[in-house]
Structures are given as C-alpha cells and as structure tokens.
Short mmCIF file of C-alpha atoms in Angstrom, two decimals:
data_model
loop_
_atom_site.label_atom_id
_atom_site.label_comp_id
_atom_site.label_asym_id
_atom_site.label_seq_id
_atom_site.Cartn_x
_atom_site.Cartn_y
_atom_site.Cartn_z
CA MET A 72 -33.94 43.82 71.89
CA SER A 73 -35.22 42.41 68.66
CA ASN A 74 -38.91 42.63 67.48
CA ALA A 75 -38.49 39.33 65.66
CA PRO A 76 -40.38 36.48 67.11
CA LEU A 77 -38.39 33.71 68.52
CA LEU A 78 -40.84 31.05 67.31
CA ASP A 79 -41.63 30.57 63.66
CA SER A 80 -44.38 27.82 63.84
CA ALA A 81 -46.68 29.69 61.54
CA VAL A 82 -44.15 29.63 58.67
CA SER A 83 -44.38 26.79 56.31
CA ASP A 84 -41.59 24.38 55.97
CA GLN A 85 -41.36 25.30 52.22
CA LEU A 86 -40.85 28.96 53.09
CA TYR A 87 -38.38 28.17 55.86
CA VAL A 88 -36.29 25.98 53.42
CA GLU A 89 -36.50 28.76 50.82
CA VAL A 90 -34.90 31.17 53.35
CA GLN A 91 -32.16 28.75 54.27
CA ARG A 92 -31.37 28.14 50.59
CA PHE A 93 -31.21 31.89 50.15
CA TYR A 94 -28.74 32.27 52.87
CA ALA A 95 -26.60 29.43 51.65
CA VAL A 96 -26.23 31.03 48.18
CA HIS A 97 -25.90 34.52 49.77
CA MET A 98 -23.13 33.51 52.12
CA HIS A 99 -21.14 31.66 49.59
CA LEU A 100 -21.10 34.57 47.24
CA LEU A 101 -19.88 36.75 50.15
CA ASP A 102 -17.14 34.39 51.01
CA GLU A 103 -16.02 33.84 47.49
CA GLY A 104 -15.70 37.60 47.03
CA GLU A 105 -18.44 37.67 44.41
CA ALA A 106 -19.23 41.37 45.28
CA GLU A 107 -21.65 42.33 42.49
CA ARG A 108 -23.52 39.02 42.69
CA TRP A 109 -23.77 39.17 46.49
CA ALA A 110 -24.88 42.83 46.19
CA ALA A 111 -27.55 41.81 43.76
CA THR A 112 -29.22 39.72 46.50
CA PHE A 113 -30.17 43.00 48.21
CA THR A 114 -32.92 45.36 46.82
CA GLU A 115 -31.47 48.17 44.78
CA ASP A 116 -31.74 50.49 47.95
CA GLY A 117 -30.89 47.71 50.39
CA THR A 118 -29.06 48.70 53.60
CA PHE A 119 -26.46 47.00 55.74
CA GLU A 120 -26.01 48.42 59.25
CA ALA A 121 -23.43 47.19 61.86
CA PRO A 122 -21.84 48.61 64.96
CA ALA A 123 -18.49 48.96 63.52
CA LEU A 124 -19.68 50.94 60.62
CA ASP A 125 -20.09 54.81 60.93
CA GLU A 126 -23.08 54.97 58.63
CA PRO A 127 -25.12 52.19 57.31
CA VAL A 128 -24.18 51.04 53.66
CA ARG A 129 -26.88 51.94 51.30
CA GLY A 130 -27.57 50.53 47.68
CA ARG A 131 -25.97 47.71 45.65
CA ALA A 132 -23.12 49.75 44.38
CA ALA A 133 -21.88 50.72 47.81
CA LEU A 134 -22.50 47.15 49.06
CA ALA A 135 -20.41 45.65 46.37
CA ALA A 136 -17.66 48.27 46.89
CA SER A 137 -17.62 47.39 50.62
CA ILE A 138 -17.30 43.63 49.74
CA ARG A 139 -14.48 44.28 47.30
CA ARG A 140 -12.48 46.34 49.95
CA GLY A 141 -13.00 43.55 52.57
CA ALA A 142 -11.92 40.84 50.15
CA ALA A 143 -8.81 42.73 49.15
CA GLU A 144 -7.94 43.39 52.89
CA ARG A 145 -8.27 39.67 53.69
CA GLU A 146 -6.20 38.76 50.63
CA ALA A 147 -3.41 41.21 51.69
CA ALA A 148 -3.58 39.69 55.19
CA GLY A 149 -3.51 36.08 53.88
CA GLU A 150 -6.77 35.25 55.58
CA VAL A 151 -9.90 33.58 54.55
CA HIS A 152 -13.36 34.20 56.09
CA ARG A 153 -16.30 31.84 56.10
CA HIS A 154 -19.76 32.96 57.26
CA TRP A 155 -22.24 30.60 58.98
CA HIS A 156 -25.89 31.56 59.38
CA GLY A 157 -27.88 29.33 61.79
CA MET A 158 -30.69 29.05 64.33
CA ILE A 159 -32.76 31.00 61.87
CA THR A 160 -36.23 32.30 62.86
CA VAL A 161 -38.61 33.48 60.20
CA ALA A 162 -41.96 35.52 60.57
CA VAL A 163 -44.14 37.04 57.88
CA ARG A 164 -44.84 40.57 58.59
CA SER A 165 -48.15 42.24 57.95
CA ASP A 166 -46.78 43.89 54.77
CA GLY A 167 -45.68 40.44 53.53
CA ALA A 168 -42.02 40.98 54.04
CA LEU A 169 -40.15 38.44 56.11
CA ALA A 170 -38.42 39.21 59.30
CA VAL A 171 -35.50 36.91 59.76
CA ARG A 172 -33.20 36.62 62.76
CA CYS A 173 -30.38 34.31 63.02
CA TYR A 174 -26.92 33.75 64.65
CA ALA A 175 -24.04 34.62 62.28
CA LEU A 176 -20.56 33.24 62.96
CA VAL A 177 -17.55 34.22 61.11
CA PHE A 178 -14.66 31.89 61.09
CA ALA A 179 -11.14 33.23 60.03
CA SER A 180 -8.43 30.87 58.63
CA PRO A 181 -5.06 32.41 58.08
CA LYS A 182 -3.15 30.64 55.24
CA GLY A 183 -0.90 28.04 56.99
CA GLY A 184 -2.53 28.61 60.42
CA PRO A 185 -5.28 27.34 62.48
CA SER A 186 -8.94 28.48 62.06
CA ARG A 187 -10.51 30.55 64.71
CA LEU A 188 -13.93 31.99 65.56
CA HIS A 189 -13.63 35.60 64.52
CA ARG A 190 -17.07 37.10 65.34
CA VAL A 191 -20.30 36.05 66.98
CA CYS A 192 -23.16 38.22 65.70
CA ILE A 193 -26.93 38.47 65.60
CA CYS A 194 -28.27 39.21 62.14
CA GLU A 195 -31.78 40.68 61.63
CA ASP A 196 -32.91 40.99 58.13
CA VAL A 197 -36.04 42.10 56.36
CA LEU A 198 -36.44 40.07 53.22
CA VAL A 199 -38.73 40.86 50.36
CA ARG A 200 -39.87 39.15 47.08
CA GLU A 201 -38.27 40.75 44.07
CA GLY A 202 -37.55 39.54 40.56
CA GLY A 203 -38.75 36.05 41.38
CA GLY A 204 -36.56 35.50 44.42
CA LEU A 205 -35.77 36.74 47.85
CA ARG A 206 -33.81 39.97 48.40
CA VAL A 207 -32.51 41.74 51.57
CA ARG A 208 -34.19 45.11 52.04
CA SER A 209 -32.38 45.70 55.25
CA ARG A 210 -29.85 44.06 57.40
CA TYR A 211 -29.03 45.02 61.05
CA VAL A 212 -26.11 43.26 62.60
CA THR A 213 -25.10 43.32 66.38
CA ARG A 214 -21.83 41.74 67.62
CA ASP A 215 -21.38 40.05 70.97
CA ASP A 216 -18.19 41.76 71.59
CA MET A 217 -19.51 45.25 71.02
CA PRO A 218 -22.28 47.22 72.75
CA VAL A 219 -25.65 47.45 71.14
CA THR A 220 -26.36 50.85 69.74
CA ALA A 221 -29.61 52.39 68.93
CA ARG A 222 -30.79 51.79 65.49
CA ARG A 223 -30.63 54.78 63.11
CA ALA A 224 -33.95 55.80 61.64
CA GLY A 225 -34.32 54.65 57.92
#
C-alpha cells in the first residue's frame, strides 16, 4: 500500500500545474525515444524500480541505456508506445521533496494495426528541485497485472 496521500488539497494550484507540466514533457521525451533528455529529468543518482526488473535502474547513464534498448525493441517490433499519466496526487514531504502518485497507462500501437491498452500501472515518484526544475529522485512502478513485491531498500 502506498504512503502517498490520496488528497492533495494543501498543495497550491501553481505547484500542481508545475507537476503536470513536468510529466507532460517527461512522457513526451520517453515516447519520442529521447533517451538522454528523458534521463536528464532524473537526478544524477535517480532510480527506477518496477516489478519486471530484476534490479532497480540507477543513474542517468543506465536510465538512458534502458530507454534506448526499449525504443530499439519497439522499432524492431513495428510498435509505438504512448504513456499517459493521470489522476495525479501531490504532497509536500517534510524534507521538501514531492511525493507524487498517479495512474500510468501505456498504449501500444502496432504500425498498420489497432491501438490497445498495453499496461495499467501505479507510479509513485519522489520529485526534488534541482537545476531550476523538478527531477525524479526515485520512481516505483507497480503493474495491475503483476503481484506487488516488497520494495527494496535504497
């Protein structure tokens, strides 16, 4: 179960919109295969953890490499993926970081075929301010089609 609150009434509208704008750019970079630019939206030591991964992906270089591999696989399969983040909740943590929780839907579109819903996930991020903008310090993704596993320490 998530530690993120389901209500974010204490968060200003300005901050909420800033978080939404961050994700709009972040997901467009991902879907366009802009590996280095997408990885730059994480802190230098940022982590990405998901149940299909044996270990969390750590650091911008590893994050970018992961995106390049995935983009090449989708290109070889003749498929395009689009990510949609919605139903976002935002809370300011005591350390000033933002705890963000949202639904993440991944749509897959084979070239010449109908689009389909590929994955339904919950994405829990910790965002921090760095270099004048928001950056992902950690991301923890759960998928509705897979059992939730215990989080690793780190």
